[in-house]
PDB file of C-alpha atoms in Angstrom:
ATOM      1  CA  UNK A1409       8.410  18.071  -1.849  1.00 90.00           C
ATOM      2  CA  UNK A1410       8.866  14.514  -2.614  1.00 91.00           C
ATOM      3  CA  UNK A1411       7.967  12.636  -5.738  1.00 93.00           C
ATOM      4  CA  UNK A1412       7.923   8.907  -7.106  1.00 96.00           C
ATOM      5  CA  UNK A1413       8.128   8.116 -10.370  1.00 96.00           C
ATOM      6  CA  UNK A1414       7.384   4.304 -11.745  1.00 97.00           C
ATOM      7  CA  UNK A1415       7.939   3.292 -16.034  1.00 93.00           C
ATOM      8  CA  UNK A1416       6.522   2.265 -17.965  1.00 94.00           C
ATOM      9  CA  UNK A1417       2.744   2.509 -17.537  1.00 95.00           C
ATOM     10  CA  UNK A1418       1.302  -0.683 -19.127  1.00 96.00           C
ATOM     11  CA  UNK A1419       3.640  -3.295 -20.554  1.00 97.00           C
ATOM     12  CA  UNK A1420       2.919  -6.534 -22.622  1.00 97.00           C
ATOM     13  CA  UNK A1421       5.293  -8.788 -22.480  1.00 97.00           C
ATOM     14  CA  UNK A1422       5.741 -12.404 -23.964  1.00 98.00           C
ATOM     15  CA  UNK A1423       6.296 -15.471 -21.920  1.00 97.00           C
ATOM     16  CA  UNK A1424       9.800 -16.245 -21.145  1.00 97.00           C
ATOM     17  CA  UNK A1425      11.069 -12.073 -22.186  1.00 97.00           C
ATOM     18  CA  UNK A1426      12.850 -10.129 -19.146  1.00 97.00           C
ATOM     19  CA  UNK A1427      11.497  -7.376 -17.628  1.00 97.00           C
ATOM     20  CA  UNK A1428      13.023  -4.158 -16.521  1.00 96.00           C
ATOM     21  CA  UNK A1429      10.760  -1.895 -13.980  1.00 97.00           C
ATOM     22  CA  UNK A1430      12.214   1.405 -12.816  1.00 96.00           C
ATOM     23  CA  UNK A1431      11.214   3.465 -10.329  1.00 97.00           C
ATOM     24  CA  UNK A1432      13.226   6.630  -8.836  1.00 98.00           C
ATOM     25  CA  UNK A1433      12.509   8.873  -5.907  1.00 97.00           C
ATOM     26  CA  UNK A1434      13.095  12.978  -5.892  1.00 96.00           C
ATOM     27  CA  UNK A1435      12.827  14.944  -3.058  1.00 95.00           C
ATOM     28  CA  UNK A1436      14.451  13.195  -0.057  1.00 93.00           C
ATOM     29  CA  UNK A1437      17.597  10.922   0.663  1.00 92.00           C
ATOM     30  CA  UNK A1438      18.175   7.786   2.033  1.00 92.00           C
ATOM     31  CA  UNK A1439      14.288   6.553   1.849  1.00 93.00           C
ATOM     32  CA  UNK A1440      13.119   3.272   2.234  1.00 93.00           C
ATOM     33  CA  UNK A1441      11.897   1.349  -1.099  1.00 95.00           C
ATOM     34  CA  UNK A1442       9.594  -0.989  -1.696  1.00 95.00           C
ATOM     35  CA  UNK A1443       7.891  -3.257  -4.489  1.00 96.00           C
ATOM     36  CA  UNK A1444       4.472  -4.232  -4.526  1.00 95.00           C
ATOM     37  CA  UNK A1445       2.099  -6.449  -6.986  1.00 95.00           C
ATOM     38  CA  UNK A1446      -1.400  -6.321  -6.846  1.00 94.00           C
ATOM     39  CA  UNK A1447      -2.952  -8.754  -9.128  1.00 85.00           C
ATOM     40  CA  UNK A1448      -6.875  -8.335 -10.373  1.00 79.00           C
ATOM     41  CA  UNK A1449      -9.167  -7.616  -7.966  1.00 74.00           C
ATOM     42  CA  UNK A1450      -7.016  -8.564  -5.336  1.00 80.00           C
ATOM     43  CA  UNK A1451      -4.739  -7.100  -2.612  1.00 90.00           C
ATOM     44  CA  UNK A1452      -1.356  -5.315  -2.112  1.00 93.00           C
ATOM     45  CA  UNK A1453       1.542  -7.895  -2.124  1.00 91.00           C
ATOM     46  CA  UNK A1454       4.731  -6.801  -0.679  1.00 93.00           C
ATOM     47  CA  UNK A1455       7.223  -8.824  -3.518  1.00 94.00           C
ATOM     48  CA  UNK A1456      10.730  -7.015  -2.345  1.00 95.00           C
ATOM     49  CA  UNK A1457      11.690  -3.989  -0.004  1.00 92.00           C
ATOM     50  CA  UNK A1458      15.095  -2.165   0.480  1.00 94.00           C
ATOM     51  CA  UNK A1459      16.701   0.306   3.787  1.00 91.00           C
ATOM     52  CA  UNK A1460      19.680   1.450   1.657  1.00 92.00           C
ATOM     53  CA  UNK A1461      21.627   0.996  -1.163  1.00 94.00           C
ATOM     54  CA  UNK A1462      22.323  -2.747  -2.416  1.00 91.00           C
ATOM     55  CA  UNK A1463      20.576  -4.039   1.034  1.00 92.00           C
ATOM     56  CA  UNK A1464      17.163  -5.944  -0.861  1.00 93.00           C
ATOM     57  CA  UNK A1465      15.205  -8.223   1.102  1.00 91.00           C
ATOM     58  CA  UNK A1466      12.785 -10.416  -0.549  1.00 89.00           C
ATOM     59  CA  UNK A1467       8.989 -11.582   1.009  1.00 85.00           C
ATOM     60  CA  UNK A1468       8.054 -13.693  -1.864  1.00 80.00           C
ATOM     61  CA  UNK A1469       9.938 -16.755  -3.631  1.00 64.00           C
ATOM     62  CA  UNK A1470       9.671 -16.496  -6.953  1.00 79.00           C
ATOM     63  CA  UNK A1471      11.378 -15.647 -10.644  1.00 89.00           C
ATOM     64  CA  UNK A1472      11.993 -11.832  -9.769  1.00 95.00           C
ATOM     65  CA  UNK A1473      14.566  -9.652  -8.912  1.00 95.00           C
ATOM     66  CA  UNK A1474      15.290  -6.314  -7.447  1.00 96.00           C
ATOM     67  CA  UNK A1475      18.218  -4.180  -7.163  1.00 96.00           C
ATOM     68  CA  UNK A1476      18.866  -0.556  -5.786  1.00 97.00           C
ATOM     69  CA  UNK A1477      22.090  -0.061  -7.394  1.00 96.00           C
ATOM     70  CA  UNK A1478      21.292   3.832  -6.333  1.00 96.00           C
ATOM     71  CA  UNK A1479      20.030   5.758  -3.229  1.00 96.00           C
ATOM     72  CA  UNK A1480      16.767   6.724  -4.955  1.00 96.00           C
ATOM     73  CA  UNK A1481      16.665   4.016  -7.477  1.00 97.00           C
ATOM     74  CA  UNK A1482      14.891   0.787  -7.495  1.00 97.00           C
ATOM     75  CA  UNK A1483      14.824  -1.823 -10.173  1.00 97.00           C
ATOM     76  CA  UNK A1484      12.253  -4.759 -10.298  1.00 97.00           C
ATOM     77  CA  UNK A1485      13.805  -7.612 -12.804  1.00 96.00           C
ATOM     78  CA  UNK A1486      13.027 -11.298 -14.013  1.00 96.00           C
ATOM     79  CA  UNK A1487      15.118 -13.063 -16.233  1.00 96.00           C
ATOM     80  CA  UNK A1488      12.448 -15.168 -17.848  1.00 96.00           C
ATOM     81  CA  UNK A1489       8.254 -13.884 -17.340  1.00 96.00           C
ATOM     82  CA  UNK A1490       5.764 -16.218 -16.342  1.00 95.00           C
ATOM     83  CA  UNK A1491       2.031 -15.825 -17.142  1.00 95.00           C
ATOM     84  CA  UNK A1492       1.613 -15.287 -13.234  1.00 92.00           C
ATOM     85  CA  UNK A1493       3.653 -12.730 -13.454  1.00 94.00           C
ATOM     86  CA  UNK A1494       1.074 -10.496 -14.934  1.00 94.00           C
ATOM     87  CA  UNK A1495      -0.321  -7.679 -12.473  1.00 95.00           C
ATOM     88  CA  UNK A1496      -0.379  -3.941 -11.464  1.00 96.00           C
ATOM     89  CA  UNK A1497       3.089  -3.773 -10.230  1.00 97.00           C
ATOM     90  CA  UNK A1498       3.722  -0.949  -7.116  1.00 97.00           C
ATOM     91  CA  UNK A1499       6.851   0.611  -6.486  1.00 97.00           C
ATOM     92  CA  UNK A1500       6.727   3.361  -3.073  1.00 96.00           C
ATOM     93  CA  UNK A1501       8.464   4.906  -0.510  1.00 95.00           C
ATOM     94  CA  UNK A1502       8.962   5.884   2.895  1.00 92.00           C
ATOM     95  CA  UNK A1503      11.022   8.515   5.494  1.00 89.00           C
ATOM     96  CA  UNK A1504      13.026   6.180   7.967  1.00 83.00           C
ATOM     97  CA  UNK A1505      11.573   6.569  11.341  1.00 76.00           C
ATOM     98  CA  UNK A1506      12.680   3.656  14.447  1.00 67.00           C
ATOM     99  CA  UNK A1507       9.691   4.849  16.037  1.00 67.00           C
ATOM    100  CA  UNK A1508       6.640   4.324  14.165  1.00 72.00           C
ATOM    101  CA  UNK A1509       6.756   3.391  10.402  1.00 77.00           C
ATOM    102  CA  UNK A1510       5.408   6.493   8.059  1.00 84.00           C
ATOM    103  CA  UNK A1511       3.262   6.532   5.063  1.00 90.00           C
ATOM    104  CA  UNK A1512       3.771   4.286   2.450  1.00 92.00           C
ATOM    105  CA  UNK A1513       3.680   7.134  -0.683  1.00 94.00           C
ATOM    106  CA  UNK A1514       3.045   4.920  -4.156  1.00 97.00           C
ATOM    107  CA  UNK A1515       4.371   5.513  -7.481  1.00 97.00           C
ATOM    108  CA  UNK A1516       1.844   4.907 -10.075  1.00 97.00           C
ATOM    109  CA  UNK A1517       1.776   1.919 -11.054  1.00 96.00           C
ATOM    110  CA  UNK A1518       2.872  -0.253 -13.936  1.00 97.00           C
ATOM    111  CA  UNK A1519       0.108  -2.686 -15.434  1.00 96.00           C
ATOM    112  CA  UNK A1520       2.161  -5.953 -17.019  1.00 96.00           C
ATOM    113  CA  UNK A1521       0.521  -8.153 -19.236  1.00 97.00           C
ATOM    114  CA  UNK A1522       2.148 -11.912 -19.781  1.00 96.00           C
ATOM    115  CA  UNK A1523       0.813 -13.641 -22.766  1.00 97.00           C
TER     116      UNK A1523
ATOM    117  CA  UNK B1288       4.366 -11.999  12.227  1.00 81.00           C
ATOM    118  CA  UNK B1289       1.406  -9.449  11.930  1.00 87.00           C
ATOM    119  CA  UNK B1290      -1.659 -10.585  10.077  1.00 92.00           C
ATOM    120  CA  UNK B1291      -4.807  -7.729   9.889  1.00 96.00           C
ATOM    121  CA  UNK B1292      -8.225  -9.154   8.872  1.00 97.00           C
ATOM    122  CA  UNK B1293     -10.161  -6.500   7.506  1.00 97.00           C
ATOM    123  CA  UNK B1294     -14.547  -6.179   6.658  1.00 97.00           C
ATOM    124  CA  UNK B1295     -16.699  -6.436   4.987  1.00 97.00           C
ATOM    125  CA  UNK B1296     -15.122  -7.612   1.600  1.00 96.00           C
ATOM    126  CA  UNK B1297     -17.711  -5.411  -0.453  1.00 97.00           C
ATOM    127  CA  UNK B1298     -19.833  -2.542   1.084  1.00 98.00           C
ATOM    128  CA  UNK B1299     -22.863  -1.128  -0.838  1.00 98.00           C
ATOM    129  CA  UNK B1300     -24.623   1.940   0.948  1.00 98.00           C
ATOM    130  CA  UNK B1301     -26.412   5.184  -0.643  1.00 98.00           C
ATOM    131  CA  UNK B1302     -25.525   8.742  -1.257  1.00 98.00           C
ATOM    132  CA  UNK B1303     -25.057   9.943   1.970  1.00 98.00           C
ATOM    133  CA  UNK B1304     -25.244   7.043   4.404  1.00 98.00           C
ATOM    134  CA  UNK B1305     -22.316   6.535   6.615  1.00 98.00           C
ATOM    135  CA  UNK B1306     -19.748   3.301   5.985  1.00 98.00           C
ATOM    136  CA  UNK B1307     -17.570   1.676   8.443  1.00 98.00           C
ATOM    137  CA  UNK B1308     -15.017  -0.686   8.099  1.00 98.00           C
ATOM    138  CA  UNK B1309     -13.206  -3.116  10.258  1.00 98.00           C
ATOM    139  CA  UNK B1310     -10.072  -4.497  10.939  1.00 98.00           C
ATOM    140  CA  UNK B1311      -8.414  -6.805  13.610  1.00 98.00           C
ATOM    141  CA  UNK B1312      -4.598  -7.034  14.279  1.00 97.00           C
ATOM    142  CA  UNK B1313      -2.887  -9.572  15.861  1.00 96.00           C
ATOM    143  CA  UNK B1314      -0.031  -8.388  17.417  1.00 93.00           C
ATOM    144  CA  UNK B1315      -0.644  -6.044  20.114  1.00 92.00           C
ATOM    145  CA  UNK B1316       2.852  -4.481  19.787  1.00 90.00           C
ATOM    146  CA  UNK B1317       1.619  -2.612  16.648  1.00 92.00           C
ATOM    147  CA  UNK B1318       1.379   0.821  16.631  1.00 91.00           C
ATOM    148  CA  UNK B1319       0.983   2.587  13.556  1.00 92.00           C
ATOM    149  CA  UNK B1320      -2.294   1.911  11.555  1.00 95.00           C
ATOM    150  CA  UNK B1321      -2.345   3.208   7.997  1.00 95.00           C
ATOM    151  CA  UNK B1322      -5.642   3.304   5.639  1.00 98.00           C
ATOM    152  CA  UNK B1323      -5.365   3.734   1.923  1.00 98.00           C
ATOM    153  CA  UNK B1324      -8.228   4.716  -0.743  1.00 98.00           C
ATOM    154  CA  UNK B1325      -7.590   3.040  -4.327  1.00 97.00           C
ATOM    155  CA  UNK B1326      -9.759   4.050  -7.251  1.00 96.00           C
ATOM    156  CA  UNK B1327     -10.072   1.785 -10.338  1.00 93.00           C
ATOM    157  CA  UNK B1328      -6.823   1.648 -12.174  1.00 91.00           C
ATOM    158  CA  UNK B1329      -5.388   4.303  -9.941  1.00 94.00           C
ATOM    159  CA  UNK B1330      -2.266   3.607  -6.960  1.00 96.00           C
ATOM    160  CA  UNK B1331      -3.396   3.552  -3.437  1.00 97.00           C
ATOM    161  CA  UNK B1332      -3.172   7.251  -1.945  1.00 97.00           C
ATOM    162  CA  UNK B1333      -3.296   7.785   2.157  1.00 96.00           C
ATOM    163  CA  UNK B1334      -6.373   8.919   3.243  1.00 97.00           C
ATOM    164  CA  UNK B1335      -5.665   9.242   7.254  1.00 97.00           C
ATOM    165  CA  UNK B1336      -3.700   7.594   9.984  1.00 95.00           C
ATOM    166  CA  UNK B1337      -3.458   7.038  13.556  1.00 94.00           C
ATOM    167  CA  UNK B1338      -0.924   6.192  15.973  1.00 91.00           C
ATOM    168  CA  UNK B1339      -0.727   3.542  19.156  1.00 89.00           C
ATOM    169  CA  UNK B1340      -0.577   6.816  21.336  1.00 88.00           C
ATOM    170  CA  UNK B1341      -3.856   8.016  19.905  1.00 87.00           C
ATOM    171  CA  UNK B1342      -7.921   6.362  20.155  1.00 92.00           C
ATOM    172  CA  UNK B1343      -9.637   8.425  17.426  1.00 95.00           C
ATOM    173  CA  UNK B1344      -8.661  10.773  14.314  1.00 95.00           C
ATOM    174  CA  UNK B1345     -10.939  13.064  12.570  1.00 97.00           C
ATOM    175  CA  UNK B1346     -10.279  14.831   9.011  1.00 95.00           C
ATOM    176  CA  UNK B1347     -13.864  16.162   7.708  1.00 96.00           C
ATOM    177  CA  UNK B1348     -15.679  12.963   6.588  1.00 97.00           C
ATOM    178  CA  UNK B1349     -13.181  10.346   7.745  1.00 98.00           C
ATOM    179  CA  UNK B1350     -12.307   9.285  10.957  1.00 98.00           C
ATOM    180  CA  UNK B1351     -10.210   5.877  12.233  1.00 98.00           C
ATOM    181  CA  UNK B1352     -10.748   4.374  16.191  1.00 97.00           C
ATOM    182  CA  UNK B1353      -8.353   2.549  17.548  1.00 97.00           C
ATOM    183  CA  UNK B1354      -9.180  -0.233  20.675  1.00 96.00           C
ATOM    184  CA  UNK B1355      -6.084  -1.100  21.406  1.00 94.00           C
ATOM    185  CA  UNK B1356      -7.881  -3.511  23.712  1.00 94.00           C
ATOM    186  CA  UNK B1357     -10.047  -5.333  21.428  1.00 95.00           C
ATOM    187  CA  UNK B1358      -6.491  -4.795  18.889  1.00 96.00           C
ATOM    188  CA  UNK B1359      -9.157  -3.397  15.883  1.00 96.00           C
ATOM    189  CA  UNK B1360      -9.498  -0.100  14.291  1.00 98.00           C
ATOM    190  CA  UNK B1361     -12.275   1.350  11.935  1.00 98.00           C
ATOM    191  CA  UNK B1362     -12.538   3.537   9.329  1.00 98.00           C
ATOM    192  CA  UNK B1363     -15.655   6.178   9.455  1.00 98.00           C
ATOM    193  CA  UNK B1364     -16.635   7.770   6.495  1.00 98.00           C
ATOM    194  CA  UNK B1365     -20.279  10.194   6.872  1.00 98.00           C
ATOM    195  CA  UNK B1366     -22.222  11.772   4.297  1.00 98.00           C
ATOM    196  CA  UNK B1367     -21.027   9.348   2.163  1.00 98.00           C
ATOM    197  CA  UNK B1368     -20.595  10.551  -1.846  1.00 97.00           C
ATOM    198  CA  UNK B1369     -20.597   8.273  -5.384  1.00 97.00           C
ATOM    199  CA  UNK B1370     -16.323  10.137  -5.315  1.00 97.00           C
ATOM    200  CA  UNK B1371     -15.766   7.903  -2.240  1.00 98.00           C
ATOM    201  CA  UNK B1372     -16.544   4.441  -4.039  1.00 98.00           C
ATOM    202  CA  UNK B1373     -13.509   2.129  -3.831  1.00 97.00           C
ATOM    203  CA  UNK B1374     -11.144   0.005  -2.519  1.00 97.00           C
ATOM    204  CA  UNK B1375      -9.609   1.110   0.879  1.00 98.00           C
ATOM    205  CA  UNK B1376      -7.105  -0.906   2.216  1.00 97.00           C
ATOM    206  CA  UNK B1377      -6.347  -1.150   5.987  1.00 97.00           C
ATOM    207  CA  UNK B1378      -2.773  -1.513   7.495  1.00 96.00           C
ATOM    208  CA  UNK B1379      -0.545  -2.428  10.610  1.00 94.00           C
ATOM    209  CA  UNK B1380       2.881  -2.159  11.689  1.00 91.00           C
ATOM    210  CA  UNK B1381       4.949  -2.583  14.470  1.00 85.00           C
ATOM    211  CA  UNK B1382       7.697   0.063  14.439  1.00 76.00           C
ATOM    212  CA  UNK B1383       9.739   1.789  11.766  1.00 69.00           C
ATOM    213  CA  UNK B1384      11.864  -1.056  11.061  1.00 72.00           C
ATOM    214  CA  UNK B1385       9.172  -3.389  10.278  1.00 79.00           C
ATOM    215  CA  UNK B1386       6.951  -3.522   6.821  1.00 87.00           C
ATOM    216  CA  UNK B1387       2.928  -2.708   6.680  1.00 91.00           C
ATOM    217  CA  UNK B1388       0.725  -5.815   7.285  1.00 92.00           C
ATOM    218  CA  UNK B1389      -1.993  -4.706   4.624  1.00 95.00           C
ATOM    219  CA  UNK B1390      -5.840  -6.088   5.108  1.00 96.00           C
ATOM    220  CA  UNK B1391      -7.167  -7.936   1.762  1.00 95.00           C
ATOM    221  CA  UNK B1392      -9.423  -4.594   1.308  1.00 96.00           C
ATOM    222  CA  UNK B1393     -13.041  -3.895   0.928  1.00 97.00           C
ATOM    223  CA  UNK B1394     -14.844  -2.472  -1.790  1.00 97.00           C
ATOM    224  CA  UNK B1395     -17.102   0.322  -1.294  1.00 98.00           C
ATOM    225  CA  UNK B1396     -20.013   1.237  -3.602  1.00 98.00           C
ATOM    226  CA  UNK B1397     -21.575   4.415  -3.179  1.00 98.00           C
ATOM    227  CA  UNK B1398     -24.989   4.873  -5.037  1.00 97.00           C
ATOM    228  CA  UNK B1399     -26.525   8.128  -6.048  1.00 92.00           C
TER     229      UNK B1399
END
């Protein structure tokens, strides 16, 4: 079976720091990535998503990054954090199907404070 | 692109009253509509699905329509219990190469 996993849990982080989210997939190959942000109270925000290795394409302007440097890997970076930044960051993934998209499956979660 | 409008917003009923919630899509080539259940704190899990190809899905308590027609679909949940308060998302796509169009979500409270 398949399984996500998302570090760290909760992060506090200081205006203007970096920030490094992982996230790695087990279980399958080739799966499609993505990375959400859901800030308080509010709803899922689809911030970057990736079909294959090094292929990233981004749905929000903004001061972060992602990579997928490997098939099951996906990174979420920013150089400098803003306090906006701070949310309940998402990472999931999906089976490739042309068809009909599948399930989202989520990792869970990292909760980043800015301050 | 796809936008999905999704309500209520908040959705109070009691212990064992049935909830349904709505949501409208926009683009009628969409064909896969996803809904998600997230508890406080916790990461959105799937609760049930349906397909373009398909007008109503049962799994005990839940069930989804879909009027492709009308382009909504609704989420049924009977007998409802204080385990199902939360917020469940609704979602659209239109094909495997395209990314879920998420509704903003709607809070349900169930009270004992």
């Amino acid at each position: 079976s398949q399984t996500i996993h998302q570090w760290p849990a909760t992060l506090v982080q200081p205006v203007g720091s970096p920030l490094s989210l992982e996230c790695t997939v087990e279980g399958t190959s080739n799966p499609n990535l993505y990375w959400y942000r859901q800030a308080a109270g509010r709803g899922l925000q689809l911030l970057f998503y990736s079909v294959g290795i090094g292929q990233i394409s981004s749905e929000v302007p903004q001061n972060l990054s992602a990579s997928r440097p490997q098939d099951r890997q996906f990174i979420l970076s920013s150089k400098k954090l803003l306090l906006s930044d701070s949310g309940f960051y998402l990472c999931a993934w999906s089976f490739k199907d042309s068809l009909y998209n599948s399930p989202l499956h989520f990792g869970n979660g990292t909760r980043l404070t800015v301050t | 692109g796809e936008n999905v409008e999704q309500h209520p917003s908040t959705l109070s009923v009691q212990e064992g009253d049935s909830a349904v919630i709505k949501c409208t899509y926009s683009d009628s080539a969409s064909n896969y509509f996803p809904w998600y259940k997230q508890e406080l704190g916790k990461r959105p899990q799937l609760i049930i699905d349906i397909r373009s190809n398909v007008g109503e899905k049962k799994d005990q308590r839940i069930a989804v329509t879909l009027n492709k027609t009308a382009k909504h679909f609704s989420l049924h949940i009977t007998e409802t219990q204080p385990e199902d308060s939360a917020v469940y998302f609704c979602a659209a796509s239109l094909s495997g190469y395209s990314t879920l169009t998420f509704g903003k979500g709607t809070m349900l409270l169930v009270s004992p």
